[in-house]
mmCIF file with all atom_site columns, C-alpha atoms in Angstrom:
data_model
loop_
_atom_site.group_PDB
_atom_site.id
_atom_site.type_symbol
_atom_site.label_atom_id
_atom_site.label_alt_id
_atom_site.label_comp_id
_atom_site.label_asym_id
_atom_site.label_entity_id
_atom_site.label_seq_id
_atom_site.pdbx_PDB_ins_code
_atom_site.Cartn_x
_atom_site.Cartn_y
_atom_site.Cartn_z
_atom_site.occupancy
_atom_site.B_iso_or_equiv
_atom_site.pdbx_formal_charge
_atom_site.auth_seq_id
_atom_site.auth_comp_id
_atom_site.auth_asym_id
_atom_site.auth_atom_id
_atom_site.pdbx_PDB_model_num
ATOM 1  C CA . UNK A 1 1  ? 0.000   0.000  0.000   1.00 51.00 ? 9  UNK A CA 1
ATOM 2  C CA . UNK A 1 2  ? 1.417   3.528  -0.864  1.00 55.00 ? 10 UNK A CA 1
ATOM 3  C CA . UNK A 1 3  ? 0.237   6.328  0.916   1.00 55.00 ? 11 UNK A CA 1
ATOM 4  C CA . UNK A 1 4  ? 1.472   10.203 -0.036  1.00 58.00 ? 12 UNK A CA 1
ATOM 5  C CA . UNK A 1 5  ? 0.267   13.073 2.071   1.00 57.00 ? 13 UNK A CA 1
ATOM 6  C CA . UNK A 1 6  ? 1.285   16.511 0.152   1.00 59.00 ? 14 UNK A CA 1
ATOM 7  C CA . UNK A 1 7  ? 3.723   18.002 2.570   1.00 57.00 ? 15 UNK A CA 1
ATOM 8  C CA . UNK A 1 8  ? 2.729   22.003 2.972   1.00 62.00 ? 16 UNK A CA 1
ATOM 9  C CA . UNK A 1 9  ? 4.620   24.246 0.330   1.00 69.00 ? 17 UNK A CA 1
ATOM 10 C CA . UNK A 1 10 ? 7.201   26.672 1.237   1.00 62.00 ? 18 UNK A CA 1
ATOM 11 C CA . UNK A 1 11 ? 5.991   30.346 2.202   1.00 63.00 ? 19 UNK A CA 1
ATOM 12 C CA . UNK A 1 12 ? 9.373   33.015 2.029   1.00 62.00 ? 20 UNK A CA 1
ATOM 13 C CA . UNK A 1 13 ? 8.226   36.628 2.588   1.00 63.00 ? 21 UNK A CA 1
ATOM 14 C CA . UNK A 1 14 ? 5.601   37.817 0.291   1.00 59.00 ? 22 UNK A CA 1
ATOM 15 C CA . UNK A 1 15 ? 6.013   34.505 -2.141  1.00 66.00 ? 23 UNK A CA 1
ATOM 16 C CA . UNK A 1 16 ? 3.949   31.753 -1.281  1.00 66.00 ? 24 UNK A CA 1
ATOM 17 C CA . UNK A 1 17 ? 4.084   28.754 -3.569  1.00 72.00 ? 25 UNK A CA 1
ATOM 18 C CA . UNK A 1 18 ? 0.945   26.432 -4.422  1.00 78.00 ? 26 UNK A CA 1
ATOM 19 C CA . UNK A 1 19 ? 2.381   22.460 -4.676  1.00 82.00 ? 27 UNK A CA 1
ATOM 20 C CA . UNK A 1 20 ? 0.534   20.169 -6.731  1.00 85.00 ? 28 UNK A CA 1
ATOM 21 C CA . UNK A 1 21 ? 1.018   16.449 -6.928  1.00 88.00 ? 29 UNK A CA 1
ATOM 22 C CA . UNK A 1 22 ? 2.350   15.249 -10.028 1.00 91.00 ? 30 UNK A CA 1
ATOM 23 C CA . UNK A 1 23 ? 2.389   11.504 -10.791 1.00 92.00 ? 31 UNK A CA 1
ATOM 24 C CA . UNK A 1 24 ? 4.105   9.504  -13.672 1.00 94.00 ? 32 UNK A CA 1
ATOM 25 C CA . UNK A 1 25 ? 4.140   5.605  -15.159 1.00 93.00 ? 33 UNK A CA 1
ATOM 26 C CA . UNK A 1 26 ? 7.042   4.045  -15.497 1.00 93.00 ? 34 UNK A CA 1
ATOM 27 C CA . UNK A 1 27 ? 6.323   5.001  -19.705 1.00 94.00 ? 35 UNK A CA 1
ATOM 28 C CA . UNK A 1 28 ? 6.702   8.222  -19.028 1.00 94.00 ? 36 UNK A CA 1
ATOM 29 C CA . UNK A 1 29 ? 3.012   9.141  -19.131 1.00 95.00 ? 37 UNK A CA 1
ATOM 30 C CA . UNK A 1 30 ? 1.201   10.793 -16.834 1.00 94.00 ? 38 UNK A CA 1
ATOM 31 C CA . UNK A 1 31 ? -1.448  9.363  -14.699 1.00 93.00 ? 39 UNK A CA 1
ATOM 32 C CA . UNK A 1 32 ? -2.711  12.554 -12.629 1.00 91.00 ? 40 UNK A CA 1
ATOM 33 C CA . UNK A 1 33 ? -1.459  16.683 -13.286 1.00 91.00 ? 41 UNK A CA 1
ATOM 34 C CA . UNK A 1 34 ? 0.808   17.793 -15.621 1.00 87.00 ? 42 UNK A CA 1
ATOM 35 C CA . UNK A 1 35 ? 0.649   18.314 -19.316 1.00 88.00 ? 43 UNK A CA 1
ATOM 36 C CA . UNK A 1 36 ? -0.976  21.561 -18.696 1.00 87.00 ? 44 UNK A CA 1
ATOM 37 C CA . UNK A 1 37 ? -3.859  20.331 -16.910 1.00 88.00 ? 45 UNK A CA 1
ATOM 38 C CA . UNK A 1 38 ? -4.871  19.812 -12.864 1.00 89.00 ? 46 UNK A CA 1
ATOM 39 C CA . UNK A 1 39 ? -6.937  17.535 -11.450 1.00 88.00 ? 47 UNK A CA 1
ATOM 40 C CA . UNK A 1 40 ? -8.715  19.512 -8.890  1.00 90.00 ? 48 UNK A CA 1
ATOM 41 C CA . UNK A 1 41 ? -11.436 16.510 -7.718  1.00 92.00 ? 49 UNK A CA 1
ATOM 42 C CA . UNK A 1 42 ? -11.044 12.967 -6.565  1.00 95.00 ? 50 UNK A CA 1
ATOM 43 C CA . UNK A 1 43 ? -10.320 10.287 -8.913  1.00 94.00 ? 51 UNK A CA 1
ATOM 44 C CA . UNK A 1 44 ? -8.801  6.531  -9.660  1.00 95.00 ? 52 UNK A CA 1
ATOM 45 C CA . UNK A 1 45 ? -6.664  5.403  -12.234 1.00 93.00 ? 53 UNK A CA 1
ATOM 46 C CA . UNK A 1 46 ? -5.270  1.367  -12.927 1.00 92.00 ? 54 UNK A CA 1
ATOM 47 C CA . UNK A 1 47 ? -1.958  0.491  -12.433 1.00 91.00 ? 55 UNK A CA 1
ATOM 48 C CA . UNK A 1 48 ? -0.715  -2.877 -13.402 1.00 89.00 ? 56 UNK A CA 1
ATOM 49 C CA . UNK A 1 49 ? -2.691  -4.970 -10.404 1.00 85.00 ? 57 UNK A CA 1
ATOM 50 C CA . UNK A 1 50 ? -3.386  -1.841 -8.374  1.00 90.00 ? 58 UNK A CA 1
ATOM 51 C CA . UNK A 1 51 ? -5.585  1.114  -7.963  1.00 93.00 ? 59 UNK A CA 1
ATOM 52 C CA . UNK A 1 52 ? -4.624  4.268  -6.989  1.00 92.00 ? 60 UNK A CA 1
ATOM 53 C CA . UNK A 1 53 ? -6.942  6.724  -5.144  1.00 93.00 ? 61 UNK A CA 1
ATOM 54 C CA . UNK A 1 54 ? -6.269  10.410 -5.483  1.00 93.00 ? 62 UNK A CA 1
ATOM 55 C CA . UNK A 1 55 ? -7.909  13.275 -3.465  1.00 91.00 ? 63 UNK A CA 1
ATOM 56 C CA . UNK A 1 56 ? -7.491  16.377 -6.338  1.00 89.00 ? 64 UNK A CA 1
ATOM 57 C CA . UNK A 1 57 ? -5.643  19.020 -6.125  1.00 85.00 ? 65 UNK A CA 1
ATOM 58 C CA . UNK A 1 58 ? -8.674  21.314 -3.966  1.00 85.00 ? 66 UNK A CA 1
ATOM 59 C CA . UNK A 1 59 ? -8.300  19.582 -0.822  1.00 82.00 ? 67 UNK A CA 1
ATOM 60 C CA . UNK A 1 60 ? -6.065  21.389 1.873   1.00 77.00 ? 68 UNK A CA 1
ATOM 61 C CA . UNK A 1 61 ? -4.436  17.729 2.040   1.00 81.00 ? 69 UNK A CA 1
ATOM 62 C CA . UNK A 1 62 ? -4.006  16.106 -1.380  1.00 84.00 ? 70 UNK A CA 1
ATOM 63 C CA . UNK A 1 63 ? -3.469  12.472 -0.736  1.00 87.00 ? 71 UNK A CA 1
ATOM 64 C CA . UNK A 1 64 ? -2.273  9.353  -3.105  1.00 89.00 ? 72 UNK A CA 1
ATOM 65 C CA . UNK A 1 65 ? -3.757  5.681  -1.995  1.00 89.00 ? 73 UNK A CA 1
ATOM 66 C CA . UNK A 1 66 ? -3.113  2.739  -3.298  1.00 89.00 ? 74 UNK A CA 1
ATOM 67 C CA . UNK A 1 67 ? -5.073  -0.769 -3.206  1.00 88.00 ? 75 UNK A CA 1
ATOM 68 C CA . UNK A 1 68 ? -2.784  -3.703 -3.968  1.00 84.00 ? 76 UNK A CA 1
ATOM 69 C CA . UNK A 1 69 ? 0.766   -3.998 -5.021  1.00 87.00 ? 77 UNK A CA 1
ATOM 70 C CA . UNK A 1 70 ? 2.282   -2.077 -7.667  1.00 87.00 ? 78 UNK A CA 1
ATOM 71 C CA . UNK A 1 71 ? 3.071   -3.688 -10.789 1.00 88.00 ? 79 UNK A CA 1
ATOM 72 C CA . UNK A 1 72 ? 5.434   -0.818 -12.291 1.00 91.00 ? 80 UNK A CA 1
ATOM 73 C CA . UNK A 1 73 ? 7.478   2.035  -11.217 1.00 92.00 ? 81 UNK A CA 1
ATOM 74 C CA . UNK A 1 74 ? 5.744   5.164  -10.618 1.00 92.00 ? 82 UNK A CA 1
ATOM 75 C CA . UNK A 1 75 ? 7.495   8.538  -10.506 1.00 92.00 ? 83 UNK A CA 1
ATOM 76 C CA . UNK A 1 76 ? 5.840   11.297 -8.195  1.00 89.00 ? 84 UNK A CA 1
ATOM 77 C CA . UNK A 1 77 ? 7.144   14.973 -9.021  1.00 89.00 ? 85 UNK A CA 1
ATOM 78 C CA . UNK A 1 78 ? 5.753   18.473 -7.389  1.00 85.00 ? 86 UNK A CA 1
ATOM 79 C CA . UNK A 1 79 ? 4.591   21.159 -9.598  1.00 84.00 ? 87 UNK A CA 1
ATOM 80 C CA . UNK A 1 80 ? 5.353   24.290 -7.508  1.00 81.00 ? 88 UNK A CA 1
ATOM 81 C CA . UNK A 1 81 ? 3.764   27.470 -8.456  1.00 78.00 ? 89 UNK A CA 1
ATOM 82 C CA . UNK A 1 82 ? 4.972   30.525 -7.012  1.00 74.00 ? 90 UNK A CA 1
ATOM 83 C CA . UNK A 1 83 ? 2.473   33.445 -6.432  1.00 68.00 ? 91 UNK A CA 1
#
């Protein structure tokens, strides 16, 4: 079972940055976020024997869950935005 809990993004000063989960398959394509689009609501997506559960990008704590084992490597990157 993976579980990722977005950690809270860096505030310096006046800059505060907005993180967003970012995750990839192990063929370089991506499953949730990124190519110019944001998943801001829940969803689930199939990976090779397991399911992964993702909160969106809304919630104050975007989480990745996962049923079963994975059958490939998965990459997870952060999008930072800063304001």
């Amino acid at each position: 079972m993976l579980t990722f809990i977005k950690p809270n993004c860096l505030e310096r000063g006046s800059h505060v940055a907005l993180c967003i989960s970012v995750l990839v398959n192990s063929q370089n394509e991506y499953l949730f976020n990124g190519q110019y689009l944001i998943t801001q609501y829940p969803m689930t997506v199939k990976v090779k024997g397991a399911a992964l559960f993702y909160t969106g990008s809304a919630t104050v704590e975007e989480r990745i869950n996962s049923t079963g084992t994975l059958g490939e490597n998965l990459t997870l990157q952060v999008l930072v935005i800063a304001s």
